[in-house]
Short mmCIF file of C-alpha atoms in Angstrom, two decimals:
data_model
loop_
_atom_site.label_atom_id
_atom_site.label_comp_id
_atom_site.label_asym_id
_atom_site.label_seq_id
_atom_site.Cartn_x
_atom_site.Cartn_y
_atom_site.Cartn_z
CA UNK A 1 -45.79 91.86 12.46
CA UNK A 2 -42.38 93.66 13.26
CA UNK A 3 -40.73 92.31 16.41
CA UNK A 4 -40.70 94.82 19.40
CA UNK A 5 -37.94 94.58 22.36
CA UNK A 6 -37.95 96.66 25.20
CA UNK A 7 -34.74 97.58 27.36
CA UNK A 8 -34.63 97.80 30.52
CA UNK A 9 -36.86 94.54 31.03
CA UNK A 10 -37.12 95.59 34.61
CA UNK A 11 -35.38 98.45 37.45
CA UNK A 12 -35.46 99.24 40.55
CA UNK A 13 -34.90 102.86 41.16
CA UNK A 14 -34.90 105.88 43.94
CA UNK A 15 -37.33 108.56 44.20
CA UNK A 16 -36.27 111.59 42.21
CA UNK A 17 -34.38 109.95 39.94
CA UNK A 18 -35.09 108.95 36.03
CA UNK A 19 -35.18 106.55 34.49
CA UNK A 20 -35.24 105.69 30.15
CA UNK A 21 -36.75 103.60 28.50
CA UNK A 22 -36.05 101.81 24.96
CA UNK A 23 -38.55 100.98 22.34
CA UNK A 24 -36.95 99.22 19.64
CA UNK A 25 -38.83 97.69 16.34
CA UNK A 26 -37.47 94.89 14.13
CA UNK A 27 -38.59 96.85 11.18
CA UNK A 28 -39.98 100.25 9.86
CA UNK A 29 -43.17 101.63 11.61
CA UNK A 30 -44.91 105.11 11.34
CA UNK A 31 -46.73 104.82 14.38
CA UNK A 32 -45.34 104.07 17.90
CA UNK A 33 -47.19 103.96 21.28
CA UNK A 34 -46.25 104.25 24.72
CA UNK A 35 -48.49 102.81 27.47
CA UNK A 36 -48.59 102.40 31.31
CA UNK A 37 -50.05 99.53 33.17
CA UNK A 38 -50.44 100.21 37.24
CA UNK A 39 -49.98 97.02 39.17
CA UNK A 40 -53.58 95.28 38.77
CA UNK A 41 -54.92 97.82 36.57
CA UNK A 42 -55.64 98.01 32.59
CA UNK A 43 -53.35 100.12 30.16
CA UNK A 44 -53.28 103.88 30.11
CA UNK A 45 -52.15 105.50 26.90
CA UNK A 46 -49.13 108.06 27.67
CA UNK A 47 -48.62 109.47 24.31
CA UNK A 48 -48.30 108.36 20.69
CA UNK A 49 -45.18 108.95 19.22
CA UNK A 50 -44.14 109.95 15.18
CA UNK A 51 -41.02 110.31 13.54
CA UNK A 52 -40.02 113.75 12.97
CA UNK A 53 -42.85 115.80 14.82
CA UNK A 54 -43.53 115.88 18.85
CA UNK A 55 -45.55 113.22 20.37
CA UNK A 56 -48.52 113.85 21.26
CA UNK A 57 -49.53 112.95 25.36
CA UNK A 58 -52.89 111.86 26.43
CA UNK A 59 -54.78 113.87 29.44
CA UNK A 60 -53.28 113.70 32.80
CA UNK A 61 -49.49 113.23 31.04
CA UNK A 62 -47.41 115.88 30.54
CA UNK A 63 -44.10 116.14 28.45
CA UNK A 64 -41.91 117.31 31.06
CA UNK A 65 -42.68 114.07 33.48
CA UNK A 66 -42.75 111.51 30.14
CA UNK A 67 -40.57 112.92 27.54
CA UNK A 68 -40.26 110.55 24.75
CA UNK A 69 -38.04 110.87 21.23
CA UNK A 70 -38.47 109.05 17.99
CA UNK A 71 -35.53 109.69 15.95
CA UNK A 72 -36.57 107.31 13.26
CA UNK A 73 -38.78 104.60 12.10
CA UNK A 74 -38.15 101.74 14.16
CA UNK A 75 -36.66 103.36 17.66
CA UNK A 76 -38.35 105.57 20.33
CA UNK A 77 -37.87 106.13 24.17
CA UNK A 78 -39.91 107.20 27.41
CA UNK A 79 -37.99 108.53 30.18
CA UNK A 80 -39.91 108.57 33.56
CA UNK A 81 -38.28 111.81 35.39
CA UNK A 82 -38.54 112.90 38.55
CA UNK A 83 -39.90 109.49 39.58
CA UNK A 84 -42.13 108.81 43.24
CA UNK A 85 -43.44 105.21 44.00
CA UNK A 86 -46.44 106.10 42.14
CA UNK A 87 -44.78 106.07 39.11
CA UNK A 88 -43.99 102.36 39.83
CA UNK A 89 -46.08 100.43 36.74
CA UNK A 90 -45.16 98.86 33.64
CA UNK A 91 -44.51 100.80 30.41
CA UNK A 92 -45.33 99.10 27.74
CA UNK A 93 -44.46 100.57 24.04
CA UNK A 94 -46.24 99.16 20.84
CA UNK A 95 -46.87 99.90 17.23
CA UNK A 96 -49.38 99.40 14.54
CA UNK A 97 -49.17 96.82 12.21
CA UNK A 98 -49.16 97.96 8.55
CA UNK A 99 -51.87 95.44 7.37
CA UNK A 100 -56.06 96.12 6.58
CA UNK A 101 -57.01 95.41 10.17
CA UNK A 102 -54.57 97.44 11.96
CA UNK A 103 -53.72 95.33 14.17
CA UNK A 104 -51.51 96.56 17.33
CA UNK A 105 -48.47 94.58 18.69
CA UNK A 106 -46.99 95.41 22.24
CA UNK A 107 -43.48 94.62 23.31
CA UNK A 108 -42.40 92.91 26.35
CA UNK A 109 -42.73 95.50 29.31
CA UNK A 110 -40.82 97.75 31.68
CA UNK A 111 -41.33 96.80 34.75
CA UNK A 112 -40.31 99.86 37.07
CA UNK A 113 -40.84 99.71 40.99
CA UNK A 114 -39.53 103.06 42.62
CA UNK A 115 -38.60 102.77 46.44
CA UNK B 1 -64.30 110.77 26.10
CA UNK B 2 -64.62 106.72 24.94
CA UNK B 3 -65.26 104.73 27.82
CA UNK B 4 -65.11 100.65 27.48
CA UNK B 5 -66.30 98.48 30.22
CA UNK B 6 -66.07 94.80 30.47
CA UNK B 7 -67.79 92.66 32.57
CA UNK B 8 -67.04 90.26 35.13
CA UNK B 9 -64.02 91.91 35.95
CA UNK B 10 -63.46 88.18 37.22
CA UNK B 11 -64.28 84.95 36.31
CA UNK B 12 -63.88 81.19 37.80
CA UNK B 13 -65.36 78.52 35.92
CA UNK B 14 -64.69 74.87 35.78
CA UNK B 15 -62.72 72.95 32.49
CA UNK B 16 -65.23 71.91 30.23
CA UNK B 17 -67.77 74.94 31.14
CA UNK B 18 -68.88 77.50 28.35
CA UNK B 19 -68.87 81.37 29.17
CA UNK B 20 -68.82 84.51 27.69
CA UNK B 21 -67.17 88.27 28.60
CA UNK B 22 -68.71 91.90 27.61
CA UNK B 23 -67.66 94.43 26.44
CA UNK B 24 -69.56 97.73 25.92
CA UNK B 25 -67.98 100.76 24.76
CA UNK B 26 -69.56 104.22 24.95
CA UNK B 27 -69.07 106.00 21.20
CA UNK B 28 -69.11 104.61 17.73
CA UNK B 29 -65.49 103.26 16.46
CA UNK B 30 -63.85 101.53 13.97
CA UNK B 31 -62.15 98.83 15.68
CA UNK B 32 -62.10 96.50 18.48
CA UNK B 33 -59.25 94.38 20.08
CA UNK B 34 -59.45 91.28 22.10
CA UNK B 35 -55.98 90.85 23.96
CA UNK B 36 -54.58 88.27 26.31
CA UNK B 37 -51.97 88.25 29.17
CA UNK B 38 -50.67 85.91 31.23
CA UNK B 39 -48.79 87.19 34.82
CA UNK B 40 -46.02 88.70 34.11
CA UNK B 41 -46.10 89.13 30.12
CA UNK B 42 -46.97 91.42 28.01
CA UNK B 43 -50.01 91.48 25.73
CA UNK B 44 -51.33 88.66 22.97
CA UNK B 45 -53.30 89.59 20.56
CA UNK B 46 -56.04 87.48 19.66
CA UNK B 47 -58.60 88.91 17.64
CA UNK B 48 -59.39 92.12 15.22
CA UNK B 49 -62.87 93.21 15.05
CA UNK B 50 -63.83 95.73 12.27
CA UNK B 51 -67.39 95.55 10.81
CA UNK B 52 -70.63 95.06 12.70
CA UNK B 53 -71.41 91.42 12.34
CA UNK B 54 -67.77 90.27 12.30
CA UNK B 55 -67.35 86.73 13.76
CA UNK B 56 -63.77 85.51 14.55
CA UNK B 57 -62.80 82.57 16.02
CA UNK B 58 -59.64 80.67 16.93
CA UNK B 59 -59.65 77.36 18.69
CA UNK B 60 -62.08 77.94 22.02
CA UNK B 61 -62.21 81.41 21.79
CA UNK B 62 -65.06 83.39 19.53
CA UNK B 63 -65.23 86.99 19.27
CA UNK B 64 -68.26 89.14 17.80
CA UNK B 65 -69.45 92.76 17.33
CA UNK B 66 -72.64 94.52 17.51
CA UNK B 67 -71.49 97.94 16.61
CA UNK B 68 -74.94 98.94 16.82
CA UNK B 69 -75.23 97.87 20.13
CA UNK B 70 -71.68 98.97 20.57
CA UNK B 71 -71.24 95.84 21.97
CA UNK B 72 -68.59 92.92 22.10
CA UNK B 73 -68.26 89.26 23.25
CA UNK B 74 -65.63 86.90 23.90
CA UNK B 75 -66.96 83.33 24.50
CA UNK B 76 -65.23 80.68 25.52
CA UNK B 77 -66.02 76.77 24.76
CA UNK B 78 -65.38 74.06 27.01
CA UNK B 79 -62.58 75.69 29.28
CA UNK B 80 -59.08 74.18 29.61
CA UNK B 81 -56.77 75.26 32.30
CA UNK B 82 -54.22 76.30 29.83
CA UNK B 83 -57.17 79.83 29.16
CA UNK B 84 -56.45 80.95 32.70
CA UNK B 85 -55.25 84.19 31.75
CA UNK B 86 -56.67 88.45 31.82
CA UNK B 87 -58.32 89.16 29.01
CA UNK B 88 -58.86 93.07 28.04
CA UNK B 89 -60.95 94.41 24.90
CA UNK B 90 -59.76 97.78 23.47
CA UNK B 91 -61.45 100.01 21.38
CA UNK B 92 -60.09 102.17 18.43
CA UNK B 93 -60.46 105.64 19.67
CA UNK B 94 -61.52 106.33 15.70
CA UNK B 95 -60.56 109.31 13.22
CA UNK B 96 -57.12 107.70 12.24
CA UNK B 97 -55.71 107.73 16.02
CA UNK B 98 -55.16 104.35 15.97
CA UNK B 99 -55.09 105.14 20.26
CA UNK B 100 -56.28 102.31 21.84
CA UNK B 101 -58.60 102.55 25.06
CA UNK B 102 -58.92 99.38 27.39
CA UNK B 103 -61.54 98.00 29.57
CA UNK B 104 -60.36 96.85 33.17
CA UNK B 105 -59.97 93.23 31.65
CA UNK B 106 -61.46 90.14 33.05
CA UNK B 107 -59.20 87.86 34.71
CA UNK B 108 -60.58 84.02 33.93
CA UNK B 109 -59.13 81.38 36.20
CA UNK B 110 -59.97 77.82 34.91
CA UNK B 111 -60.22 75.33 37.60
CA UNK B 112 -59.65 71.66 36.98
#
């Protein structure tokens, strides 16, 4: 499986500011992922994101609070804009494995608290 | 919409104690995850589930699949402290997505 490192590992930031986050993959992948885990909660799907088309968001996320670019195979980023304490989770990116099962790897985490 | 629940939501069991989570998910898909994290860390994967029937296991853990039942389990064998962890399942939303939908996950504390 291709390596995944994260950047920032963790912030602290003000309301109504934004904040982005890096995605980056030790080798090729077609398919990135971008996740968010609330504090003591399971993982919400934000959008999936491909090289060279828009990504596409799940319900309840929009593009102009979570916009995210993929300018090639192995990089992508997730700003969080406009951000309230609500927003405080962790963002998790990952990426599917290239083998039979499909496997899914996730990086490390962003953890983001907003004050 | 795919909805995945997994049951208990929490579990405390002794070392040396067998149990075993649930997972039910609400449409037919093509895969199903078993993932671990510790505090703090990201996710583990442990196993890949892909055919009704499939059997995987790896050390104390052993996952199956009843897609008929739409149905998982992850049982554990005689608990060690060291399997104190949250375990989610996540299902394969299906038709290529590859998007992943997660139960609440069950968070096992192993008591010595």
């Amino acid at each position: 499986s291709a390596v995944i490192s994260q950047k920032p590992s963790r912030d602290i930031c003000q309301r109504g500011t934004s904040l982005t986050i890096q995605c980056q993959v030790d080798s090729q992948v077609t398919m990135m992922f971008w996740y968010r885990q609330q504090p003591g909660q399971s993982l919400t799907l934000i959008a999936t994101a491909n090289q060279g088309s828009e990504a596409t968001y799940e319900s309840g996320f929009v593009i102009d609070k979570f916009p995210i670019s993929r300018p090639n195979l192995t990089f992508s980023t997730l700003t969080v804009s406009n951000m309230s304490p609500e927003d405080s989770s962790i963002y998790l990116c990952s990426h599917r494995g290239g083998g039979f099962d499909n496997e899914q790897f996730f990086g490390p985490g962003t953890r983001l608290t907003v004050l | 919409e795919l909805k995945v629940e997994q049951n208990p939501l929490f579990l405390s069991m002794q070392e040396g104690k067998n149990y075993t989570i649930y997972c039910n998910y609400s449409t037919t898909s093509d895969r199903l995850y078993w993932y671990r994290q510790d505090p703090g860390k990201s996710l583990e994967s442990l196993f890949v589930l892909l055919s009704n029937g499939a059997v995987k296991q790896e050390g104390r853990l052993m996952a199956s699949l009843d897609t008929k039942a739409r149905l998982s389990t992850l049982h554990i064998t005689a608990a060690v402290h060291d399997l104190s962890a949250t375990y989610f399942c996540a299902v394969d939303s299906g038709a290529g997505s590859y998007q992943l939908t997660f139960g609440k996950g069950t968070k096992l504390s192993v008591i010595p």
